[in-house]
Amino acid sequence: MKRVIAIYPGSFDPPTHGHLDLIARGSKIFDQLIVAILRNPEKGPLFTLPERRRMLEILTEEFKNVEVDTFDGLMVDYAAKVKAGAVLRGIRAISDYEYELQMALMNRKLRPDLETVFMMPAEQYSYLSSRLVREIAQLGGSVQGLVPELVEQRLREKLDPAIKLEHARESKPRGR
Ligand code: PNS
């Protein structure tokens, strides 16, 4: 029987409940789902690639058919490399549609045998985005309920200078 491998590409800076909701849905319909983080240093991400990868690995541990990987270059080339037949993308509101349609059709032009599958996250996440989470956290607002606790904690560590300083002290070798 044919096994369908799908990739779920994105920046995941940081992963949100919306991403995890989509991963849970995708893991039910695909035999294997690869969460593929784009290496995008030019975007100046808040979290480094290894940080995002580690968070996603921990957060997706419960899904046995989900793995996490990174890619650069064209998404369609990465999909071909891992033998994926489908790309999973989330559509939250009609405002997502135009950009997603353009990207899906362009990807189809580049690789006609790769199907884009759109899924809707649960409606309570329809207004949620990594960009807004970053902005709220950077301005000192609460992101509780928007991201998993692990991500909340990592955001605090990243943005609170006091916690940062404490970690730096802890990781310094003790005086001789
Ligand atoms: O989390 P994002 O920013 O919505 O993810 C966008 C992503 C990574 C899916 C998209 O930018 C992408 O696929 N980039 C890889 C480069 C590529 O293939 N570009 C052509 C798109 S038609």
PDB file of N, CA and C in Angstrom, residues 31-118:
ATOM      1  N   ASP A  31       0.765   9.250   6.645  1.00  0.00           N
ATOM      2  CA  ASP A  31       1.513   8.154   7.276  1.00  0.00           C
ATOM      3  C   ASP A  31       2.712   8.706   8.024  1.00  0.00           C
ATOM      4  N   GLN A  32       3.361   9.695   7.417  1.00  0.00           N
ATOM      5  CA  GLN A  32       4.500  10.328   8.079  1.00  0.00           C
ATOM      6  C   GLN A  32       4.418  11.833   7.841  1.00  0.00           C
ATOM      7  N   LEU A  33       4.685  12.586   8.893  1.00  0.00           N
ATOM      8  CA  LEU A  33       4.653  14.050   8.763  1.00  0.00           C
ATOM      9  C   LEU A  33       6.000  14.601   9.216  1.00  0.00           C
ATOM     10  N   ILE A  34       6.636  15.350   8.321  1.00  0.00           N
ATOM     11  CA  ILE A  34       7.935  15.950   8.660  1.00  0.00           C
ATOM     12  C   ILE A  34       7.737  17.450   8.862  1.00  0.00           C
ATOM     13  N   VAL A  35       7.964  17.888  10.084  1.00  0.00           N
ATOM     14  CA  VAL A  35       7.899  19.322  10.368  1.00  0.00           C
ATOM     15  C   VAL A  35       9.235  19.897   9.902  1.00  0.00           C
ATOM     16  N   ALA A  36       9.203  20.722   8.871  1.00  0.00           N
ATOM     17  CA  ALA A  36      10.440  21.176   8.221  1.00  0.00           C
ATOM     18  C   ALA A  36      10.652  22.666   8.488  1.00  0.00           C
ATOM     19  N   ILE A  37      11.667  22.950   9.288  1.00  0.00           N
ATOM     20  CA  ILE A  37      11.933  24.350   9.663  1.00  0.00           C
ATOM     21  C   ILE A  37      12.846  24.984   8.625  1.00  0.00           C
ATOM     22  N   LEU A  38      12.406  26.129   8.087  1.00  0.00           N
ATOM     23  CA  LEU A  38      13.220  26.845   7.102  1.00  0.00           C
ATOM     24  C   LEU A  38      14.408  27.507   7.788  1.00  0.00           C
ATOM     25  N   ARG A  39      15.603  27.301   7.216  1.00  0.00           N
ATOM     26  CA  ARG A  39      16.783  28.021   7.730  1.00  0.00           C
ATOM     27  C   ARG A  39      16.764  29.406   7.113  1.00  0.00           C
ATOM     28  N   ASN A  40      16.371  30.382   7.923  1.00  0.00           N
ATOM     29  CA  ASN A  40      16.169  31.724   7.351  1.00  0.00           C
ATOM     30  C   ASN A  40      16.889  32.796   8.153  1.00  0.00           C
ATOM     31  N   PRO A  41      18.218  32.761   8.171  1.00  0.00           N
ATOM     32  CA  PRO A  41      18.930  33.747   8.986  1.00  0.00           C
ATOM     33  C   PRO A  41      18.645  35.188   8.552  1.00  0.00           C
ATOM     34  N   GLU A  42      18.321  35.365   7.292  1.00  0.00           N
ATOM     35  CA  GLU A  42      18.079  36.745   6.813  1.00  0.00           C
ATOM     36  C   GLU A  42      16.817  37.347   7.433  1.00  0.00           C
ATOM     37  N   LYS A  43      15.924  36.480   7.919  1.00  0.00           N
ATOM     38  CA  LYS A  43      14.701  36.973   8.575  1.00  0.00           C
ATOM     39  C   LYS A  43      15.000  37.443   9.999  1.00  0.00           C
ATOM     40  N   GLY A  44      16.244  37.185  10.480  1.00  0.00           N
ATOM     41  CA  GLY A  44      16.614  37.581  11.835  1.00  0.00           C
ATOM     42  C   GLY A  44      15.706  36.964  12.871  1.00  0.00           C
ATOM     43  N   PRO A  45      15.651  35.621  12.929  1.00  0.00           N
ATOM     44  CA  PRO A  45      14.707  34.976  13.847  1.00  0.00           C
ATOM     45  C   PRO A  45      15.026  35.247  15.312  1.00  0.00           C
ATOM     46  N   LEU A  46      13.992  35.178  16.139  1.00  0.00           N
ATOM     47  CA  LEU A  46      14.190  35.366  17.580  1.00  0.00           C
ATOM     48  C   LEU A  46      14.901  34.140  18.156  1.00  0.00           C
ATOM     49  N   PHE A  47      14.440  32.956  17.749  1.00  0.00           N
ATOM     50  CA  PHE A  47      15.059  31.714  18.219  1.00  0.00           C
ATOM     51  C   PHE A  47      15.984  31.149  17.145  1.00  0.00           C
ATOM     52  N   THR A  48      17.127  30.636  17.578  1.00  0.00           N
ATOM     53  CA  THR A  48      18.048  30.038  16.613  1.00  0.00           C
ATOM     54  C   THR A  48      17.416  28.756  16.059  1.00  0.00           C
ATOM     55  N   LEU A  49      17.983  28.283  14.992  1.00  0.00           N
ATOM     56  CA  LEU A  49      17.461  27.064  14.374  1.00  0.00           C
ATOM     57  C   LEU A  49      17.518  25.871  15.351  1.00  0.00           C
ATOM     58  N   PRO A  50      18.666  25.628  16.033  1.00  0.00           N
ATOM     59  CA  PRO A  50      18.681  24.516  16.996  1.00  0.00           C
ATOM     60  C   PRO A  50      17.659  24.696  18.126  1.00  0.00           C
ATOM     61  N   GLU A  51      17.424  25.932  18.541  1.00  0.00           N
ATOM     62  CA  GLU A  51      16.427  26.166  19.606  1.00  0.00           C
ATOM     63  C   GLU A  51      15.028  25.797  19.121  1.00  0.00           C
ATOM     64  N   ARG A  52      14.705  26.216  17.904  1.00  0.00           N
ATOM     65  CA  ARG A  52      13.373  25.906  17.369  1.00  0.00           C
ATOM     66  C   ARG A  52      13.219  24.411  17.143  1.00  0.00           C
ATOM     67  N   ARG A  53      14.295  23.798  16.658  1.00  0.00           N
ATOM     68  CA  ARG A  53      14.255  22.366  16.386  1.00  0.00           C
ATOM     69  C   ARG A  53      14.014  21.578  17.687  1.00  0.00           C
ATOM     70  N   ARG A  54      14.756  21.950  18.730  1.00  0.00           N
ATOM     71  CA  ARG A  54      14.645  21.250  20.013  1.00  0.00           C
ATOM     72  C   ARG A  54      13.239  21.396  20.596  1.00  0.00           C
ATOM     73  N   MET A  55      12.713  22.636  20.530  1.00  0.00           N
ATOM     74  CA  MET A  55      11.350  22.857  21.056  1.00  0.00           C
ATOM     75  C   MET A  55      10.355  21.966  20.315  1.00  0.00           C
ATOM     76  N   LEU A  56      10.464  21.939  18.989  1.00  0.00           N
ATOM     77  CA  LEU A  56       9.503  21.152  18.209  1.00  0.00           C
ATOM     78  C   LEU A  56       9.676  19.655  18.449  1.00  0.00           C
ATOM     79  N   GLU A  57      10.915  19.231  18.641  1.00  0.00           N
ATOM     80  CA  GLU A  57      11.138  17.803  18.925  1.00  0.00           C
ATOM     81  C   GLU A  57      10.442  17.410  20.225  1.00  0.00           C
ATOM     82  N   ILE A  58      10.603  18.245  21.245  1.00  0.00           N
ATOM     83  CA  ILE A  58       9.969  17.944  22.541  1.00  0.00           C
ATOM     84  C   ILE A  58       8.447  17.989  22.403  1.00  0.00           C
ATOM     85  N   LEU A  59       7.963  19.018  21.715  1.00  0.00           N
ATOM     86  CA  LEU A  59       6.510  19.214  21.623  1.00  0.00           C
ATOM     87  C   LEU A  59       5.804  18.163  20.769  1.00  0.00           C
ATOM     88  N   THR A  60       6.564  17.495  19.892  1.00  0.00           N
ATOM     89  CA  THR A  60       5.913  16.503  19.009  1.00  0.00           C
ATOM     90  C   THR A  60       6.272  15.070  19.409  1.00  0.00           C
ATOM     91  N   GLU A  61       6.911  14.934  20.563  1.00  0.00           N
ATOM     92  CA  GLU A  61       7.355  13.610  21.021  1.00  0.00           C
ATOM     93  C   GLU A  61       6.225  12.582  21.035  1.00  0.00           C
ATOM     94  N   GLU A  62       5.008  13.064  21.395  1.00  0.00           N
ATOM     95  CA  GLU A  62       3.881  12.128  21.543  1.00  0.00           C
ATOM     96  C   GLU A  62       3.397  11.562  20.196  1.00  0.00           C
ATOM     97  N   PHE A  63       3.746  12.220  19.093  1.00  0.00           N
ATOM     98  CA  PHE A  63       3.273  11.734  17.787  1.00  0.00           C
ATOM     99  C   PHE A  63       4.341  10.847  17.164  1.00  0.00           C
ATOM    100  N   LYS A  64       4.043   9.561  17.086  1.00  0.00           N
ATOM    101  CA  LYS A  64       5.071   8.614  16.642  1.00  0.00           C
ATOM    102  C   LYS A  64       5.412   8.740  15.155  1.00  0.00           C
ATOM    103  N   ASN A  65       4.495   9.294  14.363  1.00  0.00           N
ATOM    104  CA  ASN A  65       4.767   9.410  12.924  1.00  0.00           C
ATOM    105  C   ASN A  65       5.186  10.834  12.527  1.00  0.00           C
ATOM    106  N   VAL A  66       5.602  11.614  13.527  1.00  0.00           N
ATOM    107  CA  VAL A  66       6.037  12.989  13.232  1.00  0.00           C
ATOM    108  C   VAL A  66       7.516  13.130  13.528  1.00  0.00           C
ATOM    109  N   GLU A  67       8.251  13.726  12.603  1.00  0.00           N
ATOM    110  CA  GLU A  67       9.652  14.041  12.885  1.00  0.00           C
ATOM    111  C   GLU A  67       9.947  15.496  12.521  1.00  0.00           C
ATOM    112  N   VAL A  68      11.073  15.973  13.019  1.00  0.00           N
ATOM    113  CA  VAL A  68      11.420  17.376  12.805  1.00  0.00           C
ATOM    114  C   VAL A  68      12.726  17.434  12.025  1.00  0.00           C
ATOM    115  N   ASP A  69      12.767  18.324  11.040  1.00  0.00           N
ATOM    116  CA  ASP A  69      13.970  18.471  10.218  1.00  0.00           C
ATOM    117  C   ASP A  69      14.114  19.951   9.851  1.00  0.00           C
ATOM    118  N   THR A  70      15.235  20.292   9.225  1.00  0.00           N
ATOM    119  CA  THR A  70      15.424  21.673   8.763  1.00  0.00           C
ATOM    120  C   THR A  70      15.738  21.632   7.267  1.00  0.00           C
ATOM    121  N   PHE A  71      15.482  22.746   6.587  1.00  0.00           N
ATOM    122  CA  PHE A  71      15.813  22.778   5.164  1.00  0.00           C
ATOM    123  C   PHE A  71      16.162  24.196   4.744  1.00  0.00           C
ATOM    124  N   ASP A  72      16.902  24.275   3.624  1.00  0.00           N
ATOM    125  CA  ASP A  72      17.044  25.580   2.984  1.00  0.00           C
ATOM    126  C   ASP A  72      16.866  25.374   1.489  1.00  0.00           C
ATOM    127  N   GLY A  73      16.864  26.462   0.747  1.00  0.00           N
ATOM    128  CA  GLY A  73      16.601  26.356  -0.689  1.00  0.00           C
ATOM    129  C   GLY A  73      15.112  26.217  -0.926  1.00  0.00           C
ATOM    130  N   LEU A  74      14.790  25.691  -2.108  1.00  0.00           N
ATOM    131  CA  LEU A  74      13.380  25.580  -2.478  1.00  0.00           C
ATOM    132  C   LEU A  74      12.698  24.468  -1.693  1.00  0.00           C
ATOM    133  N   MET A  75      11.505  24.773  -1.226  1.00  0.00           N
ATOM    134  CA  MET A  75      10.742  23.797  -0.469  1.00  0.00           C
ATOM    135  C   MET A  75      10.439  22.550  -1.333  1.00  0.00           C
ATOM    136  N   VAL A  76      10.160  22.770  -2.625  1.00  0.00           N
ATOM    137  CA  VAL A  76       9.833  21.626  -3.491  1.00  0.00           C
ATOM    138  C   VAL A  76      11.034  20.685  -3.647  1.00  0.00           C
ATOM    139  N   ASP A  77      12.242  21.244  -3.613  1.00  0.00           N
ATOM    140  CA  ASP A  77      13.440  20.391  -3.721  1.00  0.00           C
ATOM    141  C   ASP A  77      13.615  19.565  -2.454  1.00  0.00           C
ATOM    142  N   TYR A  78      13.357  20.210  -1.321  1.00  0.00           N
ATOM    143  CA  TYR A  78      13.438  19.465  -0.057  1.00  0.00           C
ATOM    144  C   TYR A  78      12.373  18.355  -0.048  1.00  0.00           C
ATOM    145  N   ALA A  79      11.164  18.688  -0.504  1.00  0.00           N
ATOM    146  CA  ALA A  79      10.081  17.688  -0.538  1.00  0.00           C
ATOM    147  C   ALA A  79      10.491  16.482  -1.390  1.00  0.00           C
ATOM    148  N   ALA A  80      11.140  16.765  -2.523  1.00  0.00           N
ATOM    149  CA  ALA A  80      11.579  15.669  -3.407  1.00  0.00           C
ATOM    150  C   ALA A  80      12.639  14.826  -2.702  1.00  0.00           C
ATOM    151  N   LYS A  81      13.546  15.498  -2.000  1.00  0.00           N
ATOM    152  CA  LYS A  81      14.629  14.790  -1.312  1.00  0.00           C
ATOM    153  C   LYS A  81      14.093  13.796  -0.279  1.00  0.00           C
ATOM    154  N   VAL A  82      13.046  14.201   0.445  1.00  0.00           N
ATOM    155  CA  VAL A  82      12.507  13.303   1.492  1.00  0.00           C
ATOM    156  C   VAL A  82      11.336  12.463   0.967  1.00  0.00           C
ATOM    157  N   LYS A  83      11.113  12.521  -0.360  1.00  0.00           N
ATOM    158  CA  LYS A  83      10.067  11.742  -1.023  1.00  0.00           C
ATOM    159  C   LYS A  83       8.662  12.064  -0.514  1.00  0.00           C
ATOM    160  N   ALA A  84       8.437  13.332  -0.236  1.00  0.00           N
ATOM    161  CA  ALA A  84       7.109  13.744   0.231  1.00  0.00           C
ATOM    162  C   ALA A  84       6.178  13.929  -0.963  1.00  0.00           C
ATOM    163  N   GLY A  85       4.926  13.486  -0.798  1.00  0.00           N
ATOM    164  CA  GLY A  85       3.943  13.654  -1.863  1.00  0.00           C
ATOM    165  C   GLY A  85       3.007  14.811  -1.576  1.00  0.00           C
ATOM    166  N   ALA A  86       3.097  15.352  -0.358  1.00  0.00           N
ATOM    167  CA  ALA A  86       2.166  16.421   0.016  1.00  0.00           C
ATOM    168  C   ALA A  86       2.841  17.443   0.923  1.00  0.00           C
ATOM    169  N   VAL A  87       2.322  18.659   0.842  1.00  0.00           N
ATOM    170  CA  VAL A  87       2.757  19.753   1.720  1.00  0.00           C
ATOM    171  C   VAL A  87       1.544  20.163   2.532  1.00  0.00           C
ATOM    172  N   LEU A  88       1.706  20.236   3.823  1.00  0.00           N
ATOM    173  CA  LEU A  88       0.607  20.662   4.688  1.00  0.00           C
ATOM    174  C   LEU A  88       0.786  22.135   5.019  1.00  0.00           C
ATOM    175  N   ARG A  89      -0.272  22.909   4.843  1.00  0.00           N
ATOM    176  CA  ARG A  89      -0.246  24.320   5.247  1.00  0.00           C
ATOM    177  C   ARG A  89      -1.550  24.631   5.969  1.00  0.00           C
ATOM    178  N   GLY A  90      -1.475  25.533   6.921  1.00  0.00           N
ATOM    179  CA  GLY A  90      -2.668  25.931   7.663  1.00  0.00           C
ATOM    180  C   GLY A  90      -3.248  27.203   7.079  1.00  0.00           C
ATOM    181  N   ILE A  91      -4.571  27.234   7.043  1.00  0.00           N
ATOM    182  CA  ILE A  91      -5.254  28.464   6.629  1.00  0.00           C
ATOM    183  C   ILE A  91      -6.119  28.901   7.805  1.00  0.00           C
ATOM    184  N   ARG A  92      -5.839  30.095   8.314  1.00  0.00           N
ATOM    185  CA  ARG A  92      -6.586  30.564   9.478  1.00  0.00           C
ATOM    186  C   ARG A  92      -7.794  31.381   9.058  1.00  0.00           C
ATOM    187  N   ALA A  93      -7.556  32.365   8.244  1.00  0.00           N
ATOM    188  CA  ALA A  93      -8.647  33.258   7.848  1.00  0.00           C
ATOM    189  C   ALA A  93      -8.514  33.510   6.357  1.00  0.00           C
ATOM    190  N   ILE A  94      -9.503  34.169   5.798  1.00  0.00           N
ATOM    191  CA  ILE A  94      -9.505  34.417   4.359  1.00  0.00           C
ATOM    192  C   ILE A  94      -8.260  35.218   3.947  1.00  0.00           C
ATOM    193  N   SER A  95      -7.736  36.013   4.891  1.00  0.00           N
ATOM    194  CA  SER A  95      -6.548  36.828   4.605  1.00  0.00           C
ATOM    195  C   SER A  95      -5.328  35.963   4.295  1.00  0.00           C
ATOM    196  N   ASP A  96      -5.283  34.730   4.812  1.00  0.00           N
ATOM    197  CA  ASP A  96      -4.165  33.828   4.505  1.00  0.00           C
ATOM    198  C   ASP A  96      -4.257  33.295   3.077  1.00  0.00           C
ATOM    199  N   TYR A  97      -5.496  33.273   2.568  1.00  0.00           N
ATOM    200  CA  TYR A  97      -5.761  32.500   1.369  1.00  0.00           C
ATOM    201  C   TYR A  97      -4.974  32.961   0.146  1.00  0.00           C
ATOM    202  N   GLU A  98      -4.933  34.263  -0.068  1.00  0.00           N
ATOM    203  CA  GLU A  98      -4.295  34.768  -1.281  1.00  0.00           C
ATOM    204  C   GLU A  98      -2.817  34.378  -1.363  1.00  0.00           C
ATOM    205  N   TYR A  99      -2.106  34.585  -0.256  1.00  0.00           N
ATOM    206  CA  TYR A  99      -0.677  34.251  -0.199  1.00  0.00           C
ATOM    207  C   TYR A  99      -0.476  32.742  -0.339  1.00  0.00           C
ATOM    208  N   GLU A 100      -1.317  31.977   0.358  1.00  0.00           N
ATOM    209  CA  GLU A 100      -1.174  30.524   0.325  1.00  0.00           C
ATOM    210  C   GLU A 100      -1.496  29.961  -1.057  1.00  0.00           C
ATOM    211  N   LEU A 101      -2.521  30.558  -1.698  1.00  0.00           N
ATOM    212  CA  LEU A 101      -2.894  30.110  -3.046  1.00  0.00           C
ATOM    213  C   LEU A 101      -1.745  30.367  -4.014  1.00  0.00           C
ATOM    214  N   GLN A 102      -1.166  31.563  -3.921  1.00  0.00           N
ATOM    215  CA  GLN A 102      -0.056  31.935  -4.797  1.00  0.00           C
ATOM    216  C   GLN A 102       1.114  30.961  -4.598  1.00  0.00           C
ATOM    217  N   MET A 103       1.417  30.690  -3.319  1.00  0.00           N
ATOM    218  CA  MET A 103       2.543  29.807  -3.037  1.00  0.00           C
ATOM    219  C   MET A 103       2.244  28.374  -3.514  1.00  0.00           C
ATOM    220  N   ALA A 104       1.022  27.909  -3.276  1.00  0.00           N
ATOM    221  CA  ALA A 104       0.658  26.539  -3.671  1.00  0.00           C
ATOM    222  C   ALA A 104       0.727  26.385  -5.197  1.00  0.00           C
ATOM    223  N   LEU A 105       0.234  27.396  -5.913  1.00  0.00           N
ATOM    224  CA  LEU A 105       0.227  27.290  -7.380  1.00  0.00           C
ATOM    225  C   LEU A 105       1.640  27.409  -7.944  1.00  0.00           C
ATOM    226  N   MET A 106       2.461  28.251  -7.322  1.00  0.00           N
ATOM    227  CA  MET A 106       3.850  28.376  -7.762  1.00  0.00           C
ATOM    228  C   MET A 106       4.595  27.066  -7.496  1.00  0.00           C
ATOM    229  N   ASN A 107       4.356  26.487  -6.339  1.00  0.00           N
ATOM    230  CA  ASN A 107       5.002  25.204  -6.030  1.00  0.00           C
ATOM    231  C   ASN A 107       4.523  24.101  -6.981  1.00  0.00           C
ATOM    232  N   ARG A 108       3.241  24.175  -7.368  1.00  0.00           N
ATOM    233  CA  ARG A 108       2.708  23.183  -8.325  1.00  0.00           C
ATOM    234  C   ARG A 108       3.381  23.336  -9.690  1.00  0.00           C
ATOM    235  N   LYS A 109       3.645  24.605 -10.044  1.00  0.00           N
ATOM    236  CA  LYS A 109       4.331  24.860 -11.321  1.00  0.00           C
ATOM    237  C   LYS A 109       5.740  24.261 -11.270  1.00  0.00           C
ATOM    238  N   LEU A 110       6.397  24.423 -10.100  1.00  0.00           N
ATOM    239  CA  LEU A 110       7.768  23.914  -9.955  1.00  0.00           C
ATOM    240  C   LEU A 110       7.799  22.392  -9.878  1.00  0.00           C
ATOM    241  N   ARG A 111       6.803  21.827  -9.199  1.00  0.00           N
ATOM    242  CA  ARG A 111       6.768  20.362  -9.055  1.00  0.00           C
ATOM    243  C   ARG A 111       5.305  19.880  -9.056  1.00  0.00           C
ATOM    244  N   PRO A 112       4.795  19.551 -10.272  1.00  0.00           N
ATOM    245  CA  PRO A 112       3.364  19.263 -10.422  1.00  0.00           C
ATOM    246  C   PRO A 112       2.864  18.075  -9.600  1.00  0.00           C
ATOM    247  N   ASP A 113       3.751  17.140  -9.245  1.00  0.00           N
ATOM    248  CA  ASP A 113       3.248  15.962  -8.523  1.00  0.00           C
ATOM    249  C   ASP A 113       3.198  16.157  -7.004  1.00  0.00           C
ATOM    250  N   LEU A 114       3.530  17.342  -6.532  1.00  0.00           N
ATOM    251  CA  LEU A 114       3.478  17.626  -5.098  1.00  0.00           C
ATOM    252  C   LEU A 114       2.160  18.351  -4.786  1.00  0.00           C
ATOM    253  N   GLU A 115       1.341  17.735  -3.948  1.00  0.00           N
ATOM    254  CA  GLU A 115       0.044  18.342  -3.629  1.00  0.00           C
ATOM    255  C   GLU A 115       0.127  19.183  -2.360  1.00  0.00           C
ATOM    256  N   THR A 116      -0.484  20.353  -2.391  1.00  0.00           N
ATOM    257  CA  THR A 116      -0.597  21.156  -1.160  1.00  0.00           C
ATOM    258  C   THR A 116      -1.954  20.848  -0.531  1.00  0.00           C
ATOM    259  N   VAL A 117      -1.918  20.521   0.751  1.00  0.00           N
ATOM    260  CA  VAL A 117      -3.155  20.221   1.480  1.00  0.00           C
ATOM    261  C   VAL A 117      -3.341  21.300   2.539  1.00  0.00           C
ATOM    262  N   PHE A 118      -4.471  21.973   2.500  1.00  0.00           N
ATOM    263  CA  PHE A 118      -4.755  23.010   3.499  1.00  0.00           C
ATOM    264  C   PHE A 118      -5.641  22.441   4.596  1.00  0.00           C
TER     265      PHE A 118
END
